[in-house]
PDB file of C-alpha atoms in Angstrom:
ATOM      1  CA  MET A 168      99.602  98.334 -37.943  1.00 88.00           C
ATOM      2  CA  ARG A 169     102.225  97.471 -40.531  1.00 94.00           C
ATOM      3  CA  VAL A 170     103.295  98.724 -43.951  1.00 97.00           C
ATOM      4  CA  GLN A 171     105.296  96.437 -46.214  1.00 97.00           C
ATOM      5  CA  ALA A 172     106.913  97.237 -49.539  1.00 98.00           C
ATOM      6  CA  ASP A 173     108.000  94.168 -51.484  1.00 98.00           C
ATOM      7  CA  ARG A 174     110.344  94.821 -54.393  1.00 98.00           C
ATOM      8  CA  VAL A 175     108.649  98.102 -55.236  1.00 98.00           C
ATOM      9  CA  SER A 176     109.955 100.028 -58.237  1.00 98.00           C
ATOM     10  CA  VAL A 177     108.659 103.201 -59.858  1.00 97.00           C
ATOM     11  CA  THR A 178     109.138 104.462 -63.397  1.00 95.00           C
ATOM     12  CA  GLY A 179     108.554 107.898 -64.886  1.00 89.00           C
ATOM     13  CA  PRO A 180     108.270 109.324 -68.391  1.00 88.00           C
ATOM     14  CA  HIS A 181     112.026 109.289 -68.786  1.00 85.00           C
ATOM     15  CA  GLY A 182     112.968 106.041 -67.097  1.00 90.00           C
ATOM     16  CA  THR A 183     113.388 104.484 -63.679  1.00 94.00           C
ATOM     17  CA  LEU A 184     112.747 106.690 -60.659  1.00 95.00           C
ATOM     18  CA  LEU A 185     113.160 103.966 -58.050  1.00 97.00           C
ATOM     19  CA  SER A 186     114.856 100.594 -58.386  1.00 97.00           C
ATOM     20  CA  PRO A 187     113.213  97.627 -56.611  1.00 98.00           C
ATOM     21  CA  THR A 188     113.091  98.377 -52.896  1.00 98.00           C
ATOM     22  CA  SER A 189     111.738  96.397 -49.954  1.00 98.00           C
ATOM     23  CA  LEU A 190     110.895  97.651 -46.475  1.00 98.00           C
ATOM     24  CA  THR A 191     108.687  96.564 -43.577  1.00 98.00           C
ATOM     25  CA  VAL A 192     107.788  98.852 -40.676  1.00 98.00           C
ATOM     26  CA  SER A 193     105.300  98.130 -37.891  1.00 97.00           C
ATOM     27  CA  GLY A 194     103.578 100.319 -35.344  1.00 97.00           C
ATOM     28  CA  GLY A 195     105.993 101.646 -32.749  1.00 97.00           C
ATOM     29  CA  GLU A 196     108.970 101.364 -35.103  1.00 98.00           C
ATOM     30  CA  LEU A 197     111.128 103.963 -36.846  1.00 98.00           C
ATOM     31  CA  ALA A 198     112.875 103.394 -40.157  1.00 98.00           C
ATOM     32  CA  ILE A 199     115.192 105.895 -41.792  1.00 98.00           C
ATOM     33  CA  VAL A 200     115.438 105.475 -45.559  1.00 98.00           C
ATOM     34  CA  HIS A 201     118.235 107.016 -47.601  1.00 98.00           C
ATOM     35  CA  GLY A 202     118.228 107.706 -51.329  1.00 97.00           C
ATOM     36  CA  GLU A 203     119.975 109.928 -53.819  1.00 93.00           C
ATOM     37  CA  PRO A 204     118.691 113.529 -54.018  1.00 91.00           C
ATOM     38  CA  GLY A 205     115.898 113.748 -56.548  1.00 88.00           C
ATOM     39  CA  VAL A 206     112.428 112.386 -57.093  1.00 91.00           C
ATOM     40  CA  GLY A 207     113.242 108.724 -56.465  1.00 94.00           C
ATOM     41  CA  VAL A 208     113.065 108.818 -52.682  1.00 96.00           C
ATOM     42  CA  THR A 209     109.832 110.811 -52.797  1.00 96.00           C
ATOM     43  CA  ALA A 210     108.423 108.294 -55.291  1.00 97.00           C
ATOM     44  CA  PHE A 211     108.991 105.570 -52.704  1.00 97.00           C
ATOM     45  CA  GLY A 212     107.094 107.550 -50.090  1.00 97.00           C
ATOM     46  CA  LEU A 213     104.199 108.164 -52.472  1.00 96.00           C
ATOM     47  CA  ALA A 214     104.066 104.454 -53.305  1.00 97.00           C
ATOM     48  CA  LEU A 215     103.902 103.603 -49.594  1.00 96.00           C
ATOM     49  CA  ALA A 216     101.015 106.038 -49.198  1.00 94.00           C
ATOM     50  CA  GLY A 217      99.103 104.553 -52.127  1.00 93.00           C
ATOM     51  CA  ARG A 218      99.434 107.753 -54.113  1.00 93.00           C
ATOM     52  CA  LEU A 219     101.681 106.314 -56.815  1.00 94.00           C
ATOM     53  CA  LYS A 220     101.255 102.922 -58.458  1.00 94.00           C
ATOM     54  CA  PRO A 221     104.445 100.837 -58.449  1.00 96.00           C
ATOM     55  CA  ALA A 222     105.757  99.585 -61.774  1.00 97.00           C
ATOM     56  CA  THR A 223     106.702  96.331 -60.045  1.00 97.00           C
ATOM     57  CA  GLY A 224     106.199  94.893 -56.597  1.00 98.00           C
ATOM     58  CA  THR A 225     103.491  95.488 -54.042  1.00 97.00           C
ATOM     59  CA  VAL A 226     102.726  97.660 -51.052  1.00 96.00           C
ATOM     60  CA  THR A 227     100.647  96.074 -48.305  1.00 95.00           C
ATOM     61  CA  VAL A 228      99.186  98.113 -45.477  1.00 95.00           C
ATOM     62  CA  GLU A 229      97.673  96.164 -42.618  1.00 90.00           C
ATOM     63  CA  GLY A 230      95.103  98.189 -40.746  1.00 78.00           C
ATOM     64  CA  GLY A 231      93.094  99.953 -43.419  1.00 79.00           C
ATOM     65  CA  ASP A 232      93.045 101.883 -46.676  1.00 85.00           C
ATOM     66  CA  PRO A 233      96.564 103.219 -47.448  1.00 85.00           C
ATOM     67  CA  HIS A 234      95.069 106.571 -48.483  1.00 87.00           C
ATOM     68  CA  LYS A 235      93.663 106.992 -44.971  1.00 90.00           C
ATOM     69  CA  VAL A 236      96.190 105.067 -42.873  1.00 95.00           C
ATOM     70  CA  VAL A 237      99.434 106.431 -44.370  1.00 96.00           C
ATOM     71  CA  ALA A 238     100.136 110.162 -44.178  1.00 96.00           C
ATOM     72  CA  ILE A 239     103.007 111.607 -46.166  1.00 96.00           C
ATOM     73  CA  VAL A 240     104.401 114.768 -44.591  1.00 97.00           C
ATOM     74  CA  ASP A 241     105.787 117.778 -46.493  1.00 97.00           C
ATOM     75  CA  SER A 242     106.359 115.967 -49.772  1.00 96.00           C
ATOM     76  CA  PRO A 243     107.970 118.280 -52.379  1.00 95.00           C
ATOM     77  CA  GLY A 244     105.452 119.199 -55.045  1.00 91.00           C
ATOM     78  CA  VAL A 245     102.755 117.054 -53.444  1.00 93.00           C
ATOM     79  CA  SER A 246     101.857 117.921 -49.848  1.00 93.00           C
ATOM     80  CA  GLU A 247     104.418 120.684 -49.333  1.00 96.00           C
ATOM     81  CA  PRO A 248     102.564 123.873 -48.294  1.00 97.00           C
ATOM     82  CA  ASP A 249     102.745 127.029 -50.380  1.00 97.00           C
ATOM     83  CA  GLY A 250     105.494 129.092 -48.782  1.00 97.00           C
ATOM     84  CA  ALA A 251     103.654 132.363 -49.446  1.00 98.00           C
ATOM     85  CA  LEU A 252     100.760 131.392 -47.163  1.00 98.00           C
ATOM     86  CA  SER A 253     100.694 132.318 -43.499  1.00 98.00           C
ATOM     87  CA  LEU A 254     101.043 129.589 -40.906  1.00 98.00           C
ATOM     88  CA  GLN A 255      97.448 130.048 -39.777  1.00 98.00           C
ATOM     89  CA  VAL A 256      96.189 129.499 -43.327  1.00 98.00           C
ATOM     90  CA  VAL A 257      98.318 126.365 -43.717  1.00 98.00           C
ATOM     91  CA  VAL A 258      97.036 124.982 -40.426  1.00 98.00           C
ATOM     92  CA  GLY A 259      93.450 125.806 -41.401  1.00 98.00           C
ATOM     93  CA  GLU A 260      93.808 123.957 -44.705  1.00 96.00           C
ATOM     94  CA  GLU A 261      95.325 120.921 -42.984  1.00 96.00           C
ATOM     95  CA  LEU A 262      92.587 120.829 -40.346  1.00 97.00           C
ATOM     96  CA  GLU A 263      89.945 121.078 -43.058  1.00 95.00           C
ATOM     97  CA  LEU A 264      91.632 118.234 -44.951  1.00 90.00           C
ATOM     98  CA  ALA A 265      91.420 116.162 -41.786  1.00 92.00           C
ATOM     99  CA  LYS A 266      87.690 117.038 -41.538  1.00 92.00           C
ATOM    100  CA  ARG A 267      88.258 118.801 -38.234  1.00 95.00           C
ATOM    101  CA  PRO A 268      86.980 122.244 -37.188  1.00 96.00           C
ATOM    102  CA  ALA A 269      88.979 124.763 -39.217  1.00 96.00           C
ATOM    103  CA  ASN A 270      87.462 128.136 -38.383  1.00 97.00           C
ATOM    104  CA  LYS A 271      89.510 131.001 -36.987  1.00 97.00           C
ATOM    105  CA  ALA A 272      88.944 129.992 -33.372  1.00 98.00           C
ATOM    106  CA  ALA A 273      89.842 126.350 -34.046  1.00 98.00           C
ATOM    107  CA  VAL A 274      93.059 127.351 -35.815  1.00 98.00           C
ATOM    108  CA  ALA A 275      94.038 129.712 -32.996  1.00 98.00           C
ATOM    109  CA  SER A 276      93.361 126.981 -30.456  1.00 98.00           C
ATOM    110  CA  TRP A 277      95.456 124.440 -32.375  1.00 98.00           C
ATOM    111  CA  LEU A 278      98.372 126.860 -32.715  1.00 98.00           C
ATOM    112  CA  ALA A 279      98.266 127.690 -29.009  1.00 98.00           C
ATOM    113  CA  GLU A 280      98.154 124.017 -28.101  1.00 97.00           C
ATOM    114  CA  HIS A 281     101.272 123.441 -30.193  1.00 98.00           C
ATOM    115  CA  ASP A 282     103.209 126.481 -28.936  1.00 97.00           C
ATOM    116  CA  ALA A 283     103.010 128.267 -32.287  1.00 98.00           C
ATOM    117  CA  ALA A 284     100.522 131.084 -31.684  1.00 98.00           C
ATOM    118  CA  ALA A 285     103.271 133.690 -32.027  1.00 97.00           C
ATOM    119  CA  PHE A 286     103.861 132.609 -35.646  1.00 97.00           C
ATOM    120  CA  ALA A 287     100.224 132.652 -36.776  1.00 98.00           C
ATOM    121  CA  THR A 288     100.681 135.400 -39.376  1.00 98.00           C
ATOM    122  CA  THR A 289     104.234 134.448 -40.386  1.00 98.00           C
ATOM    123  CA  ARG A 290     104.723 133.395 -43.996  1.00 98.00           C
ATOM    124  CA  PHE A 291     105.209 129.638 -44.006  1.00 98.00           C
ATOM    125  CA  GLU A 292     108.481 129.881 -45.913  1.00 97.00           C
ATOM    126  CA  ASN A 293     109.869 131.894 -42.989  1.00 98.00           C
ATOM    127  CA  ILE A 294     108.975 129.321 -40.329  1.00 97.00           C
ATOM    128  CA  GLU A 295     112.168 127.788 -38.960  1.00 97.00           C
ATOM    129  CA  PRO A 296     112.770 124.216 -40.203  1.00 97.00           C
ATOM    130  CA  VAL A 297     112.432 122.507 -36.819  1.00 96.00           C
ATOM    131  CA  THR A 298     109.059 124.164 -36.182  1.00 97.00           C
ATOM    132  CA  ARG A 299     107.917 123.527 -39.756  1.00 98.00           C
ATOM    133  CA  THR A 300     108.495 119.784 -39.539  1.00 98.00           C
ATOM    134  CA  ARG A 301     107.094 119.543 -36.009  1.00 98.00           C
ATOM    135  CA  LEU A 302     103.828 121.259 -36.897  1.00 98.00           C
ATOM    136  CA  LEU A 303     103.268 119.490 -40.218  1.00 98.00           C
ATOM    137  CA  THR A 304     103.949 116.126 -38.589  1.00 98.00           C
ATOM    138  CA  ALA A 305     101.541 116.887 -35.744  1.00 98.00           C
ATOM    139  CA  LEU A 306      98.845 117.868 -38.240  1.00 97.00           C
ATOM    140  CA  ALA A 307      99.318 114.635 -40.201  1.00 97.00           C
ATOM    141  CA  ALA A 308      99.375 112.487 -37.075  1.00 96.00           C
ATOM    142  CA  GLY A 309      96.149 114.118 -35.915  1.00 94.00           C
ATOM    143  CA  ARG A 310      94.128 112.859 -38.871  1.00 94.00           C
ATOM    144  CA  GLU A 311      91.605 110.203 -37.976  1.00 92.00           C
ATOM    145  CA  GLY A 312      92.805 106.686 -38.718  1.00 93.00           C
ATOM    146  CA  VAL A 313      96.427 107.552 -39.475  1.00 95.00           C
ATOM    147  CA  GLY A 314      98.813 104.851 -38.278  1.00 96.00           C
ATOM    148  CA  VAL A 315     101.821 105.429 -40.547  1.00 97.00           C
ATOM    149  CA  LEU A 316     103.782 108.657 -40.962  1.00 98.00           C
ATOM    150  CA  VAL A 317     106.171 109.194 -43.868  1.00 98.00           C
ATOM    151  CA  LEU A 318     108.322 112.285 -43.351  1.00 98.00           C
ATOM    152  CA  ASP A 319     109.591 113.292 -46.782  1.00 98.00           C
ATOM    153  CA  THR A 320     113.164 114.586 -46.704  1.00 98.00           C
ATOM    154  CA  PRO A 321     113.073 116.879 -43.658  1.00 98.00           C
ATOM    155  CA  ASP A 322     116.838 117.090 -44.134  1.00 97.00           C
ATOM    156  CA  ARG A 323     116.304 119.302 -47.200  1.00 96.00           C
ATOM    157  CA  HIS A 324     115.400 122.110 -44.789  1.00 96.00           C
ATOM    158  CA  THR A 325     118.098 121.694 -42.146  1.00 96.00           C
ATOM    159  CA  SER A 326     121.403 120.024 -41.335  1.00 94.00           C
ATOM    160  CA  ASP A 327     120.208 119.511 -37.748  1.00 96.00           C
ATOM    161  CA  VAL A 328     119.651 115.762 -37.930  1.00 97.00           C
ATOM    162  CA  ASP A 329     118.819 115.423 -34.225  1.00 97.00           C
ATOM    163  CA  SER A 330     115.786 117.717 -34.553  1.00 96.00           C
ATOM    164  CA  TRP A 331     113.845 115.513 -36.955  1.00 97.00           C
ATOM    165  CA  VAL A 332     115.148 112.240 -35.529  1.00 97.00           C
ATOM    166  CA  ARG A 333     113.891 113.224 -32.079  1.00 97.00           C
ATOM    167  CA  LEU A 334     110.522 114.189 -33.545  1.00 97.00           C
ATOM    168  CA  ALA A 335     110.212 110.928 -35.481  1.00 98.00           C
ATOM    169  CA  ARG A 336     111.039 108.881 -32.395  1.00 98.00           C
ATOM    170  CA  GLU A 337     108.417 110.702 -30.346  1.00 97.00           C
ATOM    171  CA  HIS A 338     105.694 109.712 -32.782  1.00 98.00           C
ATOM    172  CA  ALA A 339     106.972 106.134 -32.999  1.00 98.00           C
ATOM    173  CA  GLU A 340     106.916 105.956 -29.205  1.00 97.00           C
ATOM    174  CA  ARG A 341     103.190 106.750 -29.412  1.00 96.00           C
ATOM    175  CA  GLY A 342     102.726 103.596 -31.453  1.00 96.00           C
ATOM    176  CA  LEU A 343     102.793 104.959 -35.002  1.00 97.00           C
ATOM    177  CA  ALA A 344     104.903 103.384 -37.717  1.00 97.00           C
ATOM    178  CA  VAL A 345     107.289 106.159 -38.769  1.00 98.00           C
ATOM    179  CA  ILE A 346     109.417 106.303 -41.915  1.00 98.00           C
ATOM    180  CA  VAL A 347     111.776 109.192 -42.581  1.00 98.00           C
ATOM    181  CA  LEU A 348     113.017 109.650 -46.126  1.00 98.00           C
ATOM    182  CA  THR A 349     116.432 111.307 -46.390  1.00 98.00           C
ATOM    183  CA  ALA A 350     118.592 112.396 -49.299  1.00 97.00           C
ATOM    184  CA  THR A 351     120.967 115.243 -48.475  1.00 96.00           C
ATOM    185  CA  THR A 352     122.254 113.956 -45.150  1.00 97.00           C
ATOM    186  CA  PRO A 353     125.360 111.751 -45.534  1.00 96.00           C
ATOM    187  CA  VAL A 354     124.760 108.167 -44.422  1.00 96.00           C
ATOM    188  CA  SER A 355     127.579 108.558 -41.897  1.00 96.00           C
ATOM    189  CA  ALA A 356     125.670 111.384 -40.174  1.00 96.00           C
ATOM    190  CA  LEU A 357     122.497 109.351 -39.652  1.00 97.00           C
ATOM    191  CA  PRO A 358     121.930 107.944 -36.143  1.00 94.00           C
ATOM    192  CA  GLU A 359     121.196 104.424 -37.362  1.00 90.00           C
ATOM    193  CA  LYS A 360     122.156 102.349 -40.368  1.00 95.00           C
ATOM    194  CA  PRO A 361     119.462 103.376 -42.862  1.00 98.00           C
ATOM    195  CA  ALA A 362     117.414 101.353 -45.262  1.00 98.00           C
ATOM    196  CA  LEU A 363     118.481 102.168 -48.806  1.00 98.00           C
ATOM    197  CA  CYS A 364     116.429 102.944 -51.874  1.00 98.00           C
ATOM    198  CA  GLY A 365     117.186 100.228 -54.404  1.00 97.00           C
ATOM    199  CA  ALA A 366     117.909  97.562 -51.776  1.00 98.00           C
ATOM    200  CA  LEU A 367     115.924  94.426 -50.921  1.00 98.00           C
ATOM    201  CA  GLU A 368     117.722  93.424 -47.724  1.00 97.00           C
ATOM    202  CA  GLN A 369     117.329  96.161 -45.130  1.00 98.00           C
ATOM    203  CA  PRO A 370     118.356  96.654 -41.489  1.00 97.00           C
ATOM    204  CA  ASP A 371     115.592  96.172 -38.953  1.00 97.00           C
ATOM    205  CA  PRO A 372     113.675  99.330 -38.009  1.00 98.00           C
ATOM    206  CA  VAL A 373     114.331 100.746 -34.548  1.00 97.00           C
ATOM    207  CA  ARG A 374     111.659  99.811 -32.027  1.00 97.00           C
ATOM    208  CA  CYS A 375     110.649 102.866 -30.041  1.00 97.00           C
ATOM    209  CA  ALA A 376     107.459 101.634 -28.356  1.00 93.00           C
ATOM    210  CA  PRO A 377     107.251  98.451 -26.271  1.00 88.00           C
ATOM    211  CA  LEU A 378     105.602  95.452 -27.877  1.00 79.00           C
ATOM    212  CA  GLU A 379     102.055  94.853 -26.733  1.00 66.00           C
ATOM    213  CA  LEU A 380     101.608  91.949 -24.341  1.00 37.00           C
ATOM    214  CA  GLU A 381     100.422  88.885 -26.196  1.00 35.00           C
ATOM    215  CA  THR A 382      98.260  87.801 -23.269  1.00 35.00           C
ATOM    216  CA  GLU A 383      95.063  89.764 -22.761  1.00 41.00           C
ATOM    217  CA  PRO A 384      94.576  91.212 -19.257  1.00 42.00           C
ATOM    218  CA  ASP A 385      91.513  89.097 -18.545  1.00 46.00           C
ATOM    219  CA  GLU A 386      93.399  85.956 -19.583  1.00 43.00           C
ATOM    220  CA  THR A 387      96.235  86.878 -17.270  1.00 41.00           C
ATOM    221  CA  GLU A 388      93.833  87.435 -14.399  1.00 43.00           C
ATOM    222  CA  GLU A 389      92.151  84.081 -15.083  1.00 44.00           C
ATOM    223  CA  THR A 390      95.518  82.317 -15.103  1.00 41.00           C
ATOM    224  CA  GLU A 391      96.507  83.916 -11.808  1.00 41.00           C
ATOM    225  CA  LYS A 392      93.120  82.993 -10.315  1.00 42.00           C
ATOM    226  CA  THR A 393      93.469  79.372 -11.443  1.00 43.00           C
ATOM    227  CA  SER A 394      96.982  79.168 -10.009  1.00 42.00           C
ATOM    228  CA  GLY A 395      95.758  80.567  -6.744  1.00 45.00           C
ATOM    229  CA  ASP A 396      92.934  78.020  -6.574  1.00 48.00           C
ATOM    230  CA  GLN A 397      95.391  75.180  -7.157  1.00 46.00           C
ATOM    231  CA  GLU A 398      97.543  76.372  -4.316  1.00 44.00           C
TER     232      GLU A 398
END
């Protein structure tokens, strides 16, 4: 699984939203992207997810249809839940979107499994930021076929950088390609040197999951057997 943006730019009705930006992230890697507060950084995320056509450049997703493979999490004005809804309603809608059982029992089971049953009837806008991002990311990651997660500016909800960095790393360790878009956190407060909106040369993503062995198990066994026979 890999997503690659090559010199992607986005324009809006009133001009440029995103200057040409390149980025490549593979399964098991985490990339933190930093941009100025505003719609530009979100535009990059939407372009990666195939939900916004770039003005220039290309986005290539290896592993399937970008609309199914790339999930953008909590994007302002796009996938951000209505704050007036209860958590259980938000979870139900997300499960239904993922074509999973979404009845009352299924929602209650999902909330219990994710240690959130106590907040079932809480208005979503009152869910603490760490829990908000954790649950929305888990819902996105649970969709069938998803291999890339794009967390859209979790730092707009909290100054606790470690909370969303830890969460992003956990999902990358599971083998997903994870991209976190940031805007309000100073670059100096980020744990790694970030990729930058408007840049073509970017630092390498952080590898969180071990690379898969290039040699298939049966090939390894055959090699060992051959060596043993020669001895």
